[in-house]
Short mmCIF file of C-alpha atoms in Angstrom, two decimals:
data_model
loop_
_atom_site.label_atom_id
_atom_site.label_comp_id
_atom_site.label_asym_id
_atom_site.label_seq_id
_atom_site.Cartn_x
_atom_site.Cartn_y
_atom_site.Cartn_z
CA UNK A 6 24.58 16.31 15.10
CA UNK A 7 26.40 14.42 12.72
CA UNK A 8 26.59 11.47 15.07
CA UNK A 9 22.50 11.79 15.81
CA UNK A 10 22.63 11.36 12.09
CA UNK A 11 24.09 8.42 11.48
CA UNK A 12 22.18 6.68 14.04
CA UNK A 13 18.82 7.91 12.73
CA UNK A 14 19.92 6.65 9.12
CA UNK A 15 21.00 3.13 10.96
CA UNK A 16 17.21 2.66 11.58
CA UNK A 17 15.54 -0.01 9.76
CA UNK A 18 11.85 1.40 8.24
CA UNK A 19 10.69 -1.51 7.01
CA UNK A 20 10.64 -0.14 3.42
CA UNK A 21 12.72 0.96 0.49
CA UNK A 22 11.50 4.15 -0.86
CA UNK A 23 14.78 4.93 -3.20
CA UNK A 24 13.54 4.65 -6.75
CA UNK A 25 9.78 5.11 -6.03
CA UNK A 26 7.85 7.49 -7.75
CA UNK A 27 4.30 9.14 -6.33
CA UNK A 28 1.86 9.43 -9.11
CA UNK A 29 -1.42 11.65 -7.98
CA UNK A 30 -4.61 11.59 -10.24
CA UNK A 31 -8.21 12.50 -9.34
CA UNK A 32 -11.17 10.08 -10.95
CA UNK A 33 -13.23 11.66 -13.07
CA UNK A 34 -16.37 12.93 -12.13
CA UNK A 35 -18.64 10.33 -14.09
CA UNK A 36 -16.33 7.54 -11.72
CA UNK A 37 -18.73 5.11 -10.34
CA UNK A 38 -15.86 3.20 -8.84
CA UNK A 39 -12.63 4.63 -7.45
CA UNK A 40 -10.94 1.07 -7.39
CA UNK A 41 -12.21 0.17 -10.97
CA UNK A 42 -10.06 3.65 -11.93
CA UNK A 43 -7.30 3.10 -10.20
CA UNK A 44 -6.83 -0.55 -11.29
CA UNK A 45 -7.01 0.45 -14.99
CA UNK A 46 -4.75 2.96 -13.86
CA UNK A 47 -2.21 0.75 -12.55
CA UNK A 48 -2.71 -1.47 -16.30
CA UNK A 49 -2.09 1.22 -18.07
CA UNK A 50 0.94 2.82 -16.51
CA UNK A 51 2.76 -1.15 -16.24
CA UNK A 52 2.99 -1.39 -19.85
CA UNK A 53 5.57 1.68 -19.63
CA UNK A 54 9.33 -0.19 -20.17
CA UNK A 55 10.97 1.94 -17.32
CA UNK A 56 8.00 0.96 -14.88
CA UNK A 57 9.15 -1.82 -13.10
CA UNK A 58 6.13 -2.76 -10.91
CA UNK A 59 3.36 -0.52 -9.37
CA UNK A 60 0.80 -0.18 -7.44
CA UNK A 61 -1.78 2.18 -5.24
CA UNK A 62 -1.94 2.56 -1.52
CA UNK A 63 -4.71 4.63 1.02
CA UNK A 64 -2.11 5.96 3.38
CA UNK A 65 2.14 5.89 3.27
CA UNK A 66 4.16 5.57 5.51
CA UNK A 67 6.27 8.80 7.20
CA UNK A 68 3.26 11.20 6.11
CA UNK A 69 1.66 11.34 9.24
CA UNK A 70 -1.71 9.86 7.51
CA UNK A 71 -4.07 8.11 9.84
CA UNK A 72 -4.93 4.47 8.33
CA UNK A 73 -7.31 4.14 6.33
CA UNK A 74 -9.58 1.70 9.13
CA UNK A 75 -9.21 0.62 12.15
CA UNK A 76 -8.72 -4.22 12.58
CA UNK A 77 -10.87 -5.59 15.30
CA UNK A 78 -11.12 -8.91 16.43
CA UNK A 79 -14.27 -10.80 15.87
CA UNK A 80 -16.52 -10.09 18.98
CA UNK A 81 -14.68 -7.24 20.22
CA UNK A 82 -14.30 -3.82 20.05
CA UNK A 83 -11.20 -2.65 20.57
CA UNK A 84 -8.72 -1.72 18.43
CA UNK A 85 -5.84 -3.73 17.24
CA UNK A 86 -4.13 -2.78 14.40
CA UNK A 87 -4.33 -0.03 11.75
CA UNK A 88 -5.72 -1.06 8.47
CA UNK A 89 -4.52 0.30 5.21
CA UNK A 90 -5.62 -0.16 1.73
CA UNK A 91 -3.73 -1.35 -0.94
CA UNK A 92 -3.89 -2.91 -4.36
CA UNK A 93 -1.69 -6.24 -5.65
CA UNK A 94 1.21 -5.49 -5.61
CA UNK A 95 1.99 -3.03 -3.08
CA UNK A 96 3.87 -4.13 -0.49
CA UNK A 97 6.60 -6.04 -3.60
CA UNK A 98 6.76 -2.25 -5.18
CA UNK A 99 8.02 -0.42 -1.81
CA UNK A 100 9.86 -3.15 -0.61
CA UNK A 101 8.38 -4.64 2.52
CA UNK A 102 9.20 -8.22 2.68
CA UNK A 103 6.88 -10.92 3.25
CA UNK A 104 7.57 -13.21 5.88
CA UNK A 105 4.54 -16.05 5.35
CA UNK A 106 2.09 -17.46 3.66
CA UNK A 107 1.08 -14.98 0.01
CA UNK A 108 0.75 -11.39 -0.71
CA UNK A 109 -2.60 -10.15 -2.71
CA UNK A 110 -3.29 -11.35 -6.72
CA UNK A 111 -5.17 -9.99 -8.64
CA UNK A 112 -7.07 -12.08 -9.24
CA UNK A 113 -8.27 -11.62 -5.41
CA UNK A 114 -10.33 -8.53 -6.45
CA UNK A 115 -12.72 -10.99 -8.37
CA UNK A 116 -12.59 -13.94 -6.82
CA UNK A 117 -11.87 -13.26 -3.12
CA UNK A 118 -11.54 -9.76 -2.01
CA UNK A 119 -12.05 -9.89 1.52
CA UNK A 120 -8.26 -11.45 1.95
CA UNK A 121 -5.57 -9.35 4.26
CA UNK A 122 -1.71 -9.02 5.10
CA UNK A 123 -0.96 -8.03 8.59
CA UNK A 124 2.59 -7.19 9.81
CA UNK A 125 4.66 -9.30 12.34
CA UNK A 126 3.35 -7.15 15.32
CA UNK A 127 0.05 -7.13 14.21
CA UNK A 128 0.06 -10.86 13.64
CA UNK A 129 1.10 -11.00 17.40
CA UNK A 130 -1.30 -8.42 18.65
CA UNK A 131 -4.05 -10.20 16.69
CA UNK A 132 -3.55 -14.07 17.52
CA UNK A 133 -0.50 -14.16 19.80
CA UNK A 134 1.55 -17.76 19.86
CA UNK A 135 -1.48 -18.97 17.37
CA UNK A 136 -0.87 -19.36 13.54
CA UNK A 137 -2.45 -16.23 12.01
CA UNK A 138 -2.90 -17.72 8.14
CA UNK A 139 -6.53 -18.05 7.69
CA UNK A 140 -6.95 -15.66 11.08
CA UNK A 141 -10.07 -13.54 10.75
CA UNK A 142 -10.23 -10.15 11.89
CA UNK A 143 -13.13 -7.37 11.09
CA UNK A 144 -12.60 -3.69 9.89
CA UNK A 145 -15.42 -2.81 12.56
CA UNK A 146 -18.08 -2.65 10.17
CA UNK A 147 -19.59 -5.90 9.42
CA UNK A 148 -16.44 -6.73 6.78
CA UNK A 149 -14.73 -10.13 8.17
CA UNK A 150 -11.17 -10.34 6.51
CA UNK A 151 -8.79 -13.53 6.59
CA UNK A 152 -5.05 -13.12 6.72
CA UNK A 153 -3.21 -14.57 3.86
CA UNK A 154 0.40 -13.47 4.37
CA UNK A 155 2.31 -11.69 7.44
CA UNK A 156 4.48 -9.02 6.04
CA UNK A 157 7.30 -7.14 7.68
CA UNK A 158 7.01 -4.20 10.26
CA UNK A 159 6.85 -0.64 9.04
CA UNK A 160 7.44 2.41 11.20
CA UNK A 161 5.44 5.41 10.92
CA UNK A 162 8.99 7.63 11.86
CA UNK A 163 12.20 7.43 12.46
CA UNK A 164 11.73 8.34 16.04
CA UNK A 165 8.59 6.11 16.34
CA UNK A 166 8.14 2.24 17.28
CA UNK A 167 6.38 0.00 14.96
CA UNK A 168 2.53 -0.17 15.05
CA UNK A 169 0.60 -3.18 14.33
CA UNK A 170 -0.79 -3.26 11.05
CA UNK A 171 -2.87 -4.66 8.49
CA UNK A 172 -3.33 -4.22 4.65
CA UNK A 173 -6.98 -4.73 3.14
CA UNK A 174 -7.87 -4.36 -0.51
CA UNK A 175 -10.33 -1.73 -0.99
CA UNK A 176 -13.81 -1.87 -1.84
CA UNK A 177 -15.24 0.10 -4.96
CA UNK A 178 -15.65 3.55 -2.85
CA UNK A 179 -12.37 3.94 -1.52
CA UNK A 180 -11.34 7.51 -1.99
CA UNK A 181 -7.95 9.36 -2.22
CA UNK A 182 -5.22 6.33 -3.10
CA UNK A 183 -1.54 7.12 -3.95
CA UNK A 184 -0.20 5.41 -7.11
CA UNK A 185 3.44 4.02 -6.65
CA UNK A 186 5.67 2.96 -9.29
CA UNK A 187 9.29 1.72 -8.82
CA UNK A 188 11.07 2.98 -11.59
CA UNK A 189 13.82 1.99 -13.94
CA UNK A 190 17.32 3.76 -14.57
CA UNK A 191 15.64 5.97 -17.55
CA UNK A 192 13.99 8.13 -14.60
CA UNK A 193 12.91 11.52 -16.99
CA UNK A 194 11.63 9.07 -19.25
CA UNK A 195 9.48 7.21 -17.62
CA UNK A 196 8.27 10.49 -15.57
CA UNK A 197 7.32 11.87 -18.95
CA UNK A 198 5.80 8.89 -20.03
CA UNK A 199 4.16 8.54 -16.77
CA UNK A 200 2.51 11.97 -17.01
CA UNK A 201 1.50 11.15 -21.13
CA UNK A 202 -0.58 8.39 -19.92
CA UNK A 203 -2.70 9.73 -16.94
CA UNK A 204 -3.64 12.50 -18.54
CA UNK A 205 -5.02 10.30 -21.57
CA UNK A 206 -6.60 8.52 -18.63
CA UNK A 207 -8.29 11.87 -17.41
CA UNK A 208 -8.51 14.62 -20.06
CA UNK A 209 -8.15 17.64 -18.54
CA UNK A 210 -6.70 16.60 -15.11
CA UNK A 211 -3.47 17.75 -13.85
CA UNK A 212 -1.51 14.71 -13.03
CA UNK A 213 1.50 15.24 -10.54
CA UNK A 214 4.78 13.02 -10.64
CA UNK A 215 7.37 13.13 -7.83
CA UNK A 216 10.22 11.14 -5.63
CA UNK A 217 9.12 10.06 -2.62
CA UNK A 218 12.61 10.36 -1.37
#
């Protein structure tokens, strides 16, 4: 068993989880847009010192979450990739490394939203021996995305292989995002802080903190 272990902890995940936080908040009611919350959100909690970059994300990785949407390529309709959504930032705060090209700004949710990362299998799913910057791909309804950056492979396991996969920012009705923060070494600190601000962010909500791992 203790063998089986070591092997298991040998596998590479394609992210770093180890000082990541999981911050959950509902919208309030009177929300017109999820994404304008959770961006101010993601302002407000960055000006905390022991913060050290953050983010929000539709599905994680080892929770057993389908993605968020399923990629298509243009003309077809079969599925290539999983799509999840994510804000600026994202991929940086759990450690996934980019591989080409640029990872999301924000200054892509005003001027250019419709931009996407795909992973290193997706990007060979998707457009094989082609160059996949500036690829387009749809989300299977009518939204035409164009790959900026090709990020590295995530699996969904430990026993699992990777999947092909693609990261979209979300439009205003997006629904149920995580916020994740990659903390500093003053970890009950910043937790407390963490906790001060969301629920000044949604009187009367009951914010939970916790370690992903």
């Amino acid at each position: 068993a203790a063998r089986a272990f070591v092997e298991v902890a040998r596998v590479d995940v394609g992210f770093d989880a180890g000082d990541v936080a999981l911050v959950s908040i509902a919208a309030p009611r009177a929300e017109t847009s999820q994404q304008d919350f959770f961006v101010r959100t993601i302002q407000t909690l960055r000006t905390i010192p022991d913060v050290r970059s953050i983010s929000a994300v539709g599905s994680l990785p080892f929770s057993r979450q389908a993605p968020d949407e399923s990629a298509q390529l243009e003309g077809s309709d079969k599925r290539v990739a999983g799509i999840v959504h994510a804000l600026p930032g994202y991929t940086e705060t759990v450690g996934i490394p980019l591989k080409r090209g640029r990872t999301f700004t924000w200054d892509d949710l005003r001027s250019d939203p419709d931009v996407a990362l795909v992973s290193e299998a997706a990007a060979r799913v998707m457009f094989g021996d082609a160059d996949p910057l500036n690829g387009v791909f749809t989300n299977g309804r009518n939204r035409r995305l164009r790959v900026i950056g090709v990020v590295g492979d995530v699996r969904p396991s430990y026993s699992e292989p990777v999947r092909p996969q693609a990261y979209v920012i979300p439009g205003a009705a997006a629904r149920g995002l995580y916020v994740v923060a990659r903390l500093r070494d003053h970890r009950a600190a910043a937790l407390a802080d963490i906790k001060t601000a969301l629920r000044s962010l949604n009187p009367g909500s009951i914010p939970t903190v916790e370690w992903w791992a």
